[in-house]
Tab-separated table of C-alpha atoms and ligand atoms in Angstrom:
chain	number	residue	atom	x	y	z
A	1	MET	CA	0.000	0.000	0.000
A	2	LEU	CA	2.940	2.281	0.634
A	3	HIS	CA	3.908	2.146	-3.016
A	4	ARG	CA	0.457	3.446	-4.007
A	5	ALA	CA	0.793	6.379	-1.589
A	6	ARG	CA	4.292	7.071	-2.938
A	7	ASP	CA	2.995	7.009	-6.521
A	8	ARG	CA	0.216	9.458	-5.656
A	9	ALA	CA	2.763	11.758	-4.011
A	10	ARG	CA	4.989	11.622	-7.088
A	11	VAL	CA	2.073	12.535	-9.353
A	12	ALA	CA	1.200	15.430	-7.013
A	13	GLY	CA	4.841	16.588	-7.122
A	14	LEU	CA	5.384	15.943	-3.394
A	15	ARG	CA	8.395	14.479	-1.645
A	16	SER	CA	7.599	11.529	0.623
A	17	VAL	CA	9.887	10.262	3.375
A	18	SER	CA	12.425	7.669	2.206
A	19	PRO	CA	12.025	4.010	3.246
A	20	GLY	CA	14.918	4.505	5.727
A	21	THR	CA	13.285	7.548	7.298
A	22	GLY	CA	9.968	5.702	7.398
A	23	ALA	CA	11.587	2.801	9.262
A	24	ALA	CA	13.163	5.266	11.725
A	25	LEU	CA	9.790	6.971	12.313
A	26	ARG	CA	8.167	3.645	12.988
A	27	LEU	CA	10.898	2.762	15.474
A	28	LEU	CA	10.680	6.156	17.199
A	29	ALA	CA	6.898	5.906	17.547
A	30	ALA	CA	7.266	2.432	19.060
A	31	SER	CA	10.114	3.491	21.361
A	32	VAL	CA	7.983	6.195	23.030
A	33	ASP	CA	4.975	3.812	23.042
A	34	ALA	CA	3.118	6.554	21.196
A	35	LYS	CA	-0.570	6.935	21.820
A	36	ALA	CA	-0.777	10.480	20.437
A	37	VAL	CA	1.363	11.728	17.563
A	38	ALA	CA	1.138	15.104	15.802
A	39	GLU	CA	2.374	15.428	12.227
A	40	ILE	CA	2.958	18.640	10.285
A	41	GLY	CA	2.818	17.952	6.553
A	42	THR	CA	0.420	15.071	5.859
A	43	GLY	CA	1.337	14.917	2.170
A	44	CYS	CA	-0.106	11.781	0.573
A	45	GLY	CA	0.302	9.786	3.785
A	46	VAL	CA	3.587	7.894	3.430
A	47	SER	CA	5.097	9.100	6.721
A	48	GLY	CA	1.696	8.725	8.401
A	49	ILE	CA	1.511	5.039	7.492
A	50	HIS	CA	4.951	4.439	9.034
A	51	LEU	CA	4.026	6.360	12.189
A	52	LEU	CA	0.723	4.487	12.560
A	53	HIS	CA	2.543	1.150	12.262
A	54	GLY	CA	4.869	2.113	15.128
A	55	MET	CA	2.206	3.561	17.425
A	56	ARG	CA	0.087	1.659	19.902
A	57	PRO	CA	-2.879	-0.073	18.244
A	58	ASP	CA	-5.228	2.439	19.892
A	59	GLY	CA	-3.002	5.432	19.080
A	60	VAL	CA	-4.283	8.433	17.157
A	61	LEU	CA	-2.284	10.406	14.592
A	62	THR	CA	-3.237	14.088	14.363
A	63	THR	CA	-2.032	15.298	11.001
A	64	VAL	CA	-1.995	18.873	9.705
A	65	ASP	CA	-1.694	20.088	6.106
A	66	GLN	CA	-2.628	23.297	4.361
A	67	GLU	CA	-3.784	21.397	1.254
A	68	PRO	CA	-7.063	19.518	1.829
A	69	GLU	CA	-6.584	17.456	-1.352
A	70	HIS	CA	-3.315	16.044	0.020
A	71	GLN	CA	-5.206	14.994	3.122
A	72	GLN	CA	-7.908	13.307	1.010
A	73	SER	CA	-5.190	11.288	-0.628
A	74	ALA	CA	-3.652	10.367	2.751
A	75	ARG	CA	-7.064	9.375	4.116
A	76	GLN	CA	-7.392	6.921	1.212
A	77	ALA	CA	-3.823	5.658	1.788
A	78	PHE	CA	-4.482	4.974	5.495
A	79	ARG	CA	-7.691	3.126	4.577
A	80	ASP	CA	-5.879	1.060	1.919
A	81	ALA	CA	-3.204	0.204	4.518
A	82	GLY	CA	-5.939	-1.211	6.776
A	83	PHE	CA	-6.120	1.484	9.474
A	84	ALA	CA	-9.538	2.217	10.975
A	85	GLY	CA	-10.873	5.723	10.357
A	86	ASN	CA	-10.574	6.626	14.042
A	87	ARG	CA	-6.761	6.172	14.014
A	88	ALA	CA	-6.237	9.516	12.282
A	89	ARG	CA	-7.501	13.046	12.810
A	90	PHE	CA	-7.009	15.281	9.769
A	91	ILE	CA	-6.762	19.014	10.414
A	92	PRO	CA	-6.603	21.258	7.346
A	93	GLY	CA	-4.804	24.574	7.742
A	94	ARG	CA	-1.459	26.278	8.086
A	95	ALA	CA	0.687	24.696	10.779
A	96	LEU	CA	1.261	27.899	12.720
A	97	ASP	CA	-2.502	28.557	12.843
A	98	VAL	CA	-3.390	25.001	13.881
A	99	LEU	CA	-0.623	24.047	16.348
A	100	PRO	CA	-1.587	26.649	19.003
A	101	ARG	CA	-5.016	24.953	19.181
A	102	LEU	CA	-3.576	21.534	20.118
A	103	ALA	CA	-3.379	20.441	23.774
A	104	ASP	CA	-0.364	21.231	25.986
A	105	ALA	CA	1.680	18.117	26.892
A	106	GLY	CA	-0.846	15.993	24.970
A	107	TYR	CA	1.564	14.277	22.557
A	108	ASP	CA	4.282	11.625	22.758
A	109	LEU	CA	5.851	12.494	19.414
A	110	VAL	CA	5.710	15.344	16.887
A	111	PHE	CA	6.911	14.837	13.315
A	112	CYS	CA	7.680	17.997	11.308
A	113	ASP	CA	7.677	17.824	7.485
A	114	GLY	CA	5.984	21.105	6.504
A	115	ASP	CA	7.635	24.431	5.650
A	116	ARG	CA	11.410	24.260	6.408
A	117	GLN	CA	11.465	28.026	7.038
A	118	GLU	CA	9.085	27.517	9.972
A	119	TYR	CA	10.984	24.714	11.723
A	120	GLN	CA	12.167	26.962	14.592
A	121	ASP	CA	8.514	27.879	15.273
A	122	TYR	CA	7.511	24.216	15.033
A	123	LEU	CA	10.182	23.451	17.660
A	124	ALA	CA	8.708	26.006	20.071
A	125	GLU	CA	5.184	24.660	19.516
A	126	SER	CA	6.364	21.046	19.788
A	127	LEU	CA	8.030	21.638	23.151
A	128	ARG	CA	4.672	22.856	24.431
A	129	LEU	CA	2.778	19.928	22.866
A	130	LEU	CA	5.111	17.182	24.104
A	131	ARG	CA	4.869	15.378	27.385
A	132	PRO	CA	8.171	15.182	29.350
A	133	GLY	CA	10.310	12.553	27.617
A	134	GLY	CA	8.466	13.124	24.339
A	135	LEU	CA	10.287	13.414	21.032
A	136	VAL	CA	10.176	15.774	18.063
A	137	ALA	CA	11.672	14.842	14.680
A	138	PHE	CA	12.418	17.169	11.744
A	139	GLU	CA	12.649	15.781	8.201
A	140	GLY	CA	15.044	17.035	5.519
A	141	VAL	CA	17.616	18.764	7.729
A	142	PHE	CA	20.551	17.935	5.412
A	143	ALA	CA	18.800	19.939	2.634
A	144	ASN	CA	20.579	17.703	0.100
A	145	GLY	CA	23.942	18.421	1.699
A	146	ARG	CA	23.551	22.210	1.672
A	147	THR	CA	23.338	22.469	5.481
A	148	VAL	CA	27.024	21.494	5.744
A	149	ASP	CA	28.181	23.199	2.522
A	150	SER	CA	30.274	26.294	3.342
A	151	GLY	CA	29.147	28.176	0.179
A	152	PRO	CA	26.404	30.859	0.189
A	153	GLN	CA	23.002	29.300	0.937
A	154	PRO	CA	19.331	30.362	0.750
A	155	THR	CA	17.410	31.442	3.863
A	156	GLU	CA	15.797	28.024	4.212
A	157	VAL	CA	19.214	26.409	4.711
A	158	LEU	CA	20.392	29.133	7.104
A	159	ARG	CA	17.256	28.532	9.169
A	160	LEU	CA	17.947	24.779	9.263
A	161	ARG	CA	21.477	25.482	10.529
A	162	GLU	CA	20.036	27.743	13.249
A	163	LEU	CA	17.668	24.960	14.254
A	164	VAL	CA	20.534	22.471	14.628
A	165	ARG	CA	22.496	25.036	16.671
A	166	THR	CA	19.497	25.815	18.908
A	167	VAL	CA	18.863	22.194	19.842
A	168	ARG	CA	22.570	21.413	20.336
A	169	GLU	CA	23.032	24.395	22.673
A	170	SER	CA	19.924	23.732	24.777
A	171	THR	CA	20.539	22.090	28.144
A	172	GLU	CA	16.917	20.877	28.253
A	173	LEU	CA	17.125	18.934	24.996
A	174	VAL	CA	18.972	15.816	23.844
A	175	SER	CA	19.404	15.661	20.071
A	176	SER	CA	20.829	13.562	17.267
A	177	LEU	CA	20.836	14.168	13.518
A	178	LEU	CA	20.221	10.719	12.062
A	179	PRO	CA	21.744	10.124	8.607
A	180	VAL	CA	18.616	8.582	7.104
A	181	GLY	CA	16.965	9.971	3.974
A	182	ASP	CA	17.656	13.701	3.796
A	183	GLY	CA	18.563	13.892	7.515
A	184	LEU	CA	16.192	13.354	10.421
A	185	LEU	CA	16.904	15.627	13.387
A	186	CYS	CA	15.558	13.949	16.538
A	187	VAL	CA	15.135	15.909	19.748
A	188	VAL	CA	14.015	14.618	23.128
A	189	ARG	CA	12.616	16.912	25.760
A	190	ARG	CA	14.083	15.857	29.114
B	1	SAM	C1	7.013	16.986	1.825
B	1	SAM	S1	5.289	17.000	1.928
B	1	SAM	C2	4.935	15.899	3.276
B	1	SAM	C3	5.183	14.458	2.939
B	1	SAM	C4	4.690	13.478	3.987
B	1	SAM	N1	5.181	13.792	5.311
B	1	SAM	C5	5.077	12.084	3.583
B	1	SAM	O1	6.215	11.660	3.844
B	1	SAM	O2	4.245	11.416	2.977
B	1	SAM	C6	4.999	18.547	2.703
B	1	SAM	C7	3.549	18.829	2.999
B	1	SAM	O3	3.489	19.955	3.874
B	1	SAM	C8	2.425	20.777	3.501
B	1	SAM	N2	2.773	22.127	3.988
B	1	SAM	C9	3.752	22.961	3.537
B	1	SAM	N3	3.803	24.082	4.275
B	1	SAM	C10	2.838	23.964	5.220
B	1	SAM	C11	2.384	24.795	6.282
B	1	SAM	N4	2.955	25.975	6.526
B	1	SAM	N5	1.363	24.357	7.058
B	1	SAM	C12	0.769	23.154	6.808
B	1	SAM	N6	1.153	22.320	5.815
B	1	SAM	C13	2.174	22.714	5.038
B	1	SAM	C14	2.342	20.647	1.983
B	1	SAM	O4	1.036	20.938	1.529
B	1	SAM	C15	2.731	19.199	1.768
B	1	SAM	O5	1.601	18.358	1.709
């Protein structure tokens, strides 16, 4: 079923998480015994399927995307993958409008795959959403190698570098940039 979701994403011109990143997401969701996960950037549902596989069988994925048609596609992908309708809550809208409406300390894991320029804001919102010991993961932090390239870079890349610096310098956070896919920055709130 994953291949169908990947094909739909390709047709829609969307990047989906790589198989390696998907496997890591599944592992991370299982390792925090996730009952509640928030995702920014539903896309066509590839990352969501991996997260749902790693979560508890009664866990609910809350997934946010500004494009309702992407969410329709993901809804179909979750159904095709055999997940009951009540395993996912789809919220259409811009991440920074929706996240403030989600419950404080109500989530075990947050996965960020929306607008790279907003990742610092997603971090601030995630730290409010996560329970102590919860985990936030950011997709695409290598930016195809540009994050570590010393040449001039666009704002998006400079923002990603700032994000890496922020989490490394924080005494409240434990982080690791996993070399899967295009770089998955994982951050645990102590
Ligand atoms: C790379 S795709 C997500 C792929 C998905 N996580 C997967 O692996 O299947 C990024 C998605 O984020 C959505 N998006 C981009 N900026 C956003 C924002 N500011 N708020 C909400 N969604 C956003 C896009 O519409 C798109 O569906």
